[in-house]
mmCIF file of C-alpha atoms in Angstrom:
data_model
loop_
_atom_site.group_PDB
_atom_site.id
_atom_site.type_symbol
_atom_site.label_atom_id
_atom_site.label_comp_id
_atom_site.label_asym_id
_atom_site.label_seq_id
_atom_site.Cartn_x
_atom_site.Cartn_y
_atom_site.Cartn_z
ATOM 1 C CA UNK N 1 17.267 2.060 -34.571
ATOM 2 C CA UNK N 2 20.267 0.503 -32.871
ATOM 3 C CA UNK N 3 22.154 3.739 -32.221
ATOM 4 C CA UNK N 4 19.045 5.766 -31.426
ATOM 5 C CA UNK N 5 17.608 3.386 -28.849
ATOM 6 C CA UNK N 6 20.949 3.058 -27.035
ATOM 7 C CA UNK N 7 21.704 6.788 -27.117
ATOM 8 C CA UNK N 8 24.870 6.458 -29.152
ATOM 9 C CA UNK N 9 26.430 9.321 -31.086
ATOM 10 C CA UNK N 10 24.894 11.368 -32.763
ATOM 11 C CA UNK N 11 21.681 10.454 -30.904
ATOM 12 C CA UNK N 12 23.159 10.629 -27.403
ATOM 13 C CA UNK N 13 21.365 13.836 -26.395
ATOM 14 C CA UNK N 14 17.939 12.331 -25.610
ATOM 15 C CA UNK N 15 18.961 10.233 -22.632
ATOM 16 C CA UNK N 16 20.184 13.002 -20.293
ATOM 17 C CA UNK N 17 17.155 15.081 -21.248
ATOM 18 C CA UNK N 18 14.867 12.241 -20.168
ATOM 19 C CA UNK N 19 15.962 12.790 -16.570
ATOM 20 C CA UNK N 20 13.041 15.129 -15.998
ATOM 21 C CA UNK N 21 11.005 11.963 -15.328
ATOM 22 C CA UNK N 22 10.507 10.749 -11.748
ATOM 23 C CA UNK N 23 13.293 8.555 -10.383
ATOM 24 C CA UNK N 24 11.485 5.197 -10.644
ATOM 25 C CA UNK N 25 10.734 5.941 -14.299
ATOM 26 C CA UNK N 26 14.395 6.806 -14.859
ATOM 27 C CA UNK N 27 15.472 3.587 -13.164
ATOM 28 C CA UNK N 28 13.165 1.583 -15.400
ATOM 29 C CA UNK N 29 14.168 3.485 -18.526
ATOM 30 C CA UNK N 30 17.874 3.006 -17.916
ATOM 31 C CA UNK N 31 17.888 -0.529 -16.637
ATOM 32 C CA UNK N 32 15.393 -2.563 -18.570
ATOM 33 C CA UNK N 33 13.689 -1.096 -21.580
ATOM 34 C CA UNK N 34 14.689 1.557 -24.010
ATOM 35 C CA UNK N 35 18.467 1.695 -23.840
ATOM 36 C CA UNK N 36 18.879 -2.080 -23.788
ATOM 37 C CA UNK N 37 16.692 -2.528 -26.869
ATOM 38 C CA UNK N 38 19.372 -1.108 -29.156
ATOM 39 C CA UNK N 39 22.144 -3.210 -27.680
ATOM 40 C CA UNK N 40 19.973 -6.329 -27.829
ATOM 41 C CA UNK N 41 19.127 -5.633 -31.477
ATOM 42 C CA UNK N 42 22.821 -5.178 -32.271
ATOM 43 C CA UNK N 43 23.637 -8.500 -30.612
ATOM 44 C CA UNK N 44 20.817 -10.207 -32.560
ATOM 45 C CA UNK N 45 22.059 -8.731 -35.843
ATOM 46 C CA UNK N 46 25.633 -9.744 -35.099
ATOM 47 C CA UNK N 47 25.524 -13.140 -36.869
ATOM 48 C CA UNK N 48 24.233 -11.544 -40.058
ATOM 49 C CA UNK N 49 26.554 -8.523 -40.081
ATOM 50 C CA UNK N 50 29.690 -9.907 -38.426
ATOM 51 C CA UNK N 51 32.870 -10.286 -40.396
ATOM 52 C CA UNK N 52 32.531 -7.098 -42.399
ATOM 53 C CA UNK N 53 34.919 -4.234 -41.943
ATOM 54 C CA UNK N 54 32.070 -1.756 -42.300
ATOM 55 C CA UNK N 55 30.253 -3.254 -39.304
ATOM 56 C CA UNK N 56 33.409 -3.180 -37.166
ATOM 57 C CA UNK N 57 34.451 0.363 -38.032
ATOM 58 C CA UNK N 58 30.949 1.786 -37.809
ATOM 59 C CA UNK N 59 30.009 0.218 -34.494
ATOM 60 C CA UNK N 60 33.398 0.611 -32.810
ATOM 61 C CA UNK N 61 33.855 4.143 -34.123
ATOM 62 C CA UNK N 62 30.461 5.315 -32.931
ATOM 63 C CA UNK N 63 31.016 3.494 -29.622
ATOM 64 C CA UNK N 64 34.381 5.170 -29.115
ATOM 65 C CA UNK N 65 33.030 8.648 -29.952
ATOM 66 C CA UNK N 66 30.084 8.117 -27.625
ATOM 67 C CA UNK N 67 32.358 6.921 -24.848
ATOM 68 C CA UNK N 68 34.471 10.078 -25.050
ATOM 69 C CA UNK N 69 31.456 12.403 -25.274
ATOM 70 C CA UNK N 70 29.679 10.714 -22.393
ATOM 71 C CA UNK N 71 32.748 10.695 -20.160
ATOM 72 C CA UNK N 72 33.533 14.341 -20.946
ATOM 73 C CA UNK N 73 29.965 15.477 -20.244
ATOM 74 C CA UNK N 74 29.787 13.439 -17.031
ATOM 75 C CA UNK N 75 32.744 15.385 -15.628
ATOM 76 C CA UNK N 76 30.699 18.594 -15.632
ATOM 77 C CA UNK N 77 27.429 17.194 -14.299
ATOM 78 C CA UNK N 78 26.215 18.343 -10.898
ATOM 79 C CA UNK N 79 22.823 16.658 -11.055
ATOM 80 C CA UNK N 80 22.803 13.092 -9.703
ATOM 81 C CA UNK N 81 20.449 11.764 -12.370
ATOM 82 C CA UNK N 82 22.298 13.598 -15.145
ATOM 83 C CA UNK N 83 25.546 12.041 -13.991
ATOM 84 C CA UNK N 84 23.962 8.598 -14.029
ATOM 85 C CA UNK N 85 22.532 9.252 -17.504
ATOM 86 C CA UNK N 86 25.980 10.014 -18.929
ATOM 87 C CA UNK N 87 27.422 6.991 -17.163
ATOM 88 C CA UNK N 88 24.712 4.877 -18.854
ATOM 89 C CA UNK N 89 25.743 6.245 -22.250
ATOM 90 C CA UNK N 90 29.381 5.313 -21.605
ATOM 91 C CA UNK N 91 28.514 1.849 -20.315
ATOM 92 C CA UNK N 92 26.432 1.134 -23.417
ATOM 93 C CA UNK N 93 29.332 2.192 -25.604
ATOM 94 C CA UNK N 94 31.488 -0.439 -23.862
ATOM 95 C CA UNK N 95 28.927 -3.045 -24.908
ATOM 96 C CA UNK N 96 28.879 -1.709 -28.473
ATOM 97 C CA UNK N 97 32.654 -1.921 -28.569
ATOM 98 C CA UNK N 98 32.692 -5.543 -27.345
ATOM 99 C CA UNK N 99 30.147 -6.561 -29.970
ATOM 100 C CA UNK N 100 32.145 -4.805 -32.687
ATOM 101 C CA UNK N 101 35.327 -6.620 -31.618
ATOM 102 C CA UNK N 102 33.489 -9.906 -31.859
ATOM 103 C CA UNK N 103 32.738 -9.099 -35.518
ATOM 104 C CA UNK N 104 36.416 -9.325 -36.476
ATOM 105 C CA UNK N 105 37.426 -12.135 -34.143
ATOM 106 C CA UNK N 106 38.236 -15.329 -36.065
ATOM 107 C CA UNK N 107 38.557 -17.582 -33.014
ATOM 108 C CA UNK N 108 35.047 -18.928 -32.361
ATOM 109 C CA UNK N 109 35.747 -19.667 -28.693
ATOM 110 C CA UNK N 110 37.015 -16.163 -27.984
ATOM 111 C CA UNK N 111 34.256 -14.570 -30.050
ATOM 112 C CA UNK N 112 31.329 -16.516 -28.630
ATOM 113 C CA UNK N 113 32.519 -17.148 -25.099
ATOM 114 C CA UNK N 114 34.344 -13.985 -24.157
ATOM 115 C CA UNK N 115 33.156 -11.149 -26.344
ATOM 116 C CA UNK N 116 29.547 -11.929 -27.134
ATOM 117 C CA UNK N 117 28.692 -13.701 -23.907
ATOM 118 C CA UNK N 118 30.532 -10.980 -21.980
ATOM 119 C CA UNK N 119 28.564 -8.253 -23.747
ATOM 120 C CA UNK N 120 25.257 -10.004 -23.112
ATOM 121 C CA UNK N 121 26.164 -10.724 -19.476
ATOM 122 C CA UNK N 122 27.131 -7.072 -19.038
ATOM 123 C CA UNK N 123 23.668 -6.037 -20.280
ATOM 124 C CA UNK N 124 22.139 -7.886 -17.324
ATOM 125 C CA UNK N 125 24.846 -6.677 -14.940
ATOM 126 C CA UNK N 126 24.251 -3.078 -16.036
ATOM 127 C CA UNK N 127 20.494 -3.466 -15.641
ATOM 128 C CA UNK N 128 20.752 -4.590 -12.008
ATOM 129 C CA UNK N 129 23.375 -2.007 -11.078
ATOM 130 C CA UNK N 130 21.846 0.955 -12.864
ATOM 131 C CA UNK N 131 18.364 0.415 -11.428
ATOM 132 C CA UNK N 132 19.835 0.365 -7.942
ATOM 133 C CA UNK N 133 21.962 3.428 -8.690
ATOM 134 C CA UNK N 134 18.907 5.407 -9.719
ATOM 135 C CA UNK N 135 16.728 4.266 -6.838
ATOM 136 C CA UNK N 136 19.360 4.973 -4.182
ATOM 137 C CA UNK N 137 20.299 8.295 -5.817
ATOM 138 C CA UNK N 138 16.641 9.288 -5.923
ATOM 139 C CA UNK N 139 16.108 8.317 -2.311
ATOM 140 C CA UNK N 140 19.220 10.200 -1.245
ATOM 141 C CA UNK N 141 18.033 13.226 -3.183
ATOM 142 C CA UNK N 142 14.689 13.086 -1.354
ATOM 143 C CA UNK N 143 16.435 12.931 2.011
ATOM 144 C CA UNK N 144 18.789 15.782 1.032
ATOM 145 C CA UNK N 145 15.881 17.637 -0.619
ATOM 146 C CA UNK N 146 18.181 18.329 -3.558
ATOM 147 C CA UNK N 147 19.404 16.477 -6.656
ATOM 148 C CA UNK N 148 22.800 18.199 -6.783
ATOM 149 C CA UNK N 149 25.468 15.701 -5.804
ATOM 150 C CA UNK N 150 27.231 18.232 -3.531
ATOM 151 C CA UNK N 151 24.112 18.594 -1.351
ATOM 152 C CA UNK N 152 23.791 14.837 -1.019
ATOM 153 C CA UNK N 153 27.500 14.510 -0.269
ATOM 154 C CA UNK N 154 27.279 17.128 2.498
ATOM 155 C CA UNK N 155 24.298 15.335 4.036
ATOM 156 C CA UNK N 156 26.095 11.980 4.055
ATOM 157 C CA UNK N 157 29.238 13.574 5.519
ATOM 158 C CA UNK N 158 27.189 15.232 8.272
ATOM 159 C CA UNK N 159 25.492 11.933 9.109
ATOM 160 C CA UNK N 160 28.832 10.118 9.228
ATOM 161 C CA UNK N 161 30.394 12.855 11.358
ATOM 162 C CA UNK N 162 27.517 12.539 13.813
ATOM 163 C CA UNK N 163 28.203 8.803 14.063
ATOM 164 C CA UNK N 164 25.071 7.890 12.158
ATOM 165 C CA UNK N 165 24.625 6.363 8.764
ATOM 166 C CA UNK N 166 21.685 6.780 6.431
ATOM 167 C CA UNK N 167 19.693 3.620 5.957
ATOM 168 C CA UNK N 168 19.870 4.199 2.225
ATOM 169 C CA UNK N 169 23.632 4.245 2.278
ATOM 170 C CA UNK N 170 23.804 1.316 4.688
ATOM 171 C CA UNK N 171 21.598 -0.995 2.586
ATOM 172 C CA UNK N 172 21.814 0.559 -0.871
ATOM 173 C CA UNK N 173 25.534 0.909 -1.363
ATOM 174 C CA UNK N 174 26.468 -2.757 -0.679
ATOM 175 C CA UNK N 175 23.738 -3.851 -3.051
ATOM 176 C CA UNK N 176 25.071 -1.546 -5.742
ATOM 177 C CA UNK N 177 28.608 -2.772 -5.201
ATOM 178 C CA UNK N 178 27.498 -6.354 -5.600
ATOM 179 C CA UNK N 179 25.428 -5.532 -8.668
ATOM 180 C CA UNK N 180 28.286 -3.766 -10.426
ATOM 181 C CA UNK N 181 30.492 -6.764 -9.614
ATOM 182 C CA UNK N 182 27.985 -8.984 -11.396
ATOM 183 C CA UNK N 183 26.327 -10.749 -8.473
ATOM 184 C CA UNK N 184 22.617 -10.341 -9.311
ATOM 185 C CA UNK N 185 21.351 -13.245 -7.186
ATOM 186 C CA UNK N 186 22.902 -11.845 -4.044
ATOM 187 C CA UNK N 187 21.734 -8.358 -4.951
ATOM 188 C CA UNK N 188 18.136 -9.532 -5.013
ATOM 189 C CA UNK N 189 18.527 -10.996 -1.533
ATOM 190 C CA UNK N 190 20.070 -7.807 -0.177
ATOM 191 C CA UNK N 191 17.436 -5.632 -1.848
ATOM 192 C CA UNK N 192 14.671 -7.763 -0.311
ATOM 193 C CA UNK N 193 16.198 -7.395 3.166
ATOM 194 C CA UNK N 194 16.520 -3.587 2.899
#
């Protein structure tokens, strides 16, 4: 359940394959529902399982393996949505690793305030940022008429060379930057203005 829902090793293959769905579905899938269910379940089970070496080594080991596999596969991705799928896998493995570290932490302030709260806050941060990533990437792919990141990059470079800037880049990128920095309230205001 936990590892399958969050696309962790050895179940990491389903998430990049789900990119055949339309972009709004991908944004919803990656930001709010399926992939967060496993991380949320792991955080809920933390009080019952924390403190055991088996929990720490299992969760941190699988998180580390998934992080390496996701990062390695992302290097060779040319599809925008595939690249974002592998980045989602690696981001979820960061959350898994933080929750596993909290299992061995004996200091309650550090465990509850920094590790667990940080992991839960990052779930929300990732949801805001990843949904914007997918929507802007999908919109840029529609404008470029291609999902390969080189085609989108050439279109943006041509627009910038002509002294113009795509509206998607102008309004989407600052919102993504603020979301990845953890500023969801401001992101909502920027997204509403765009």
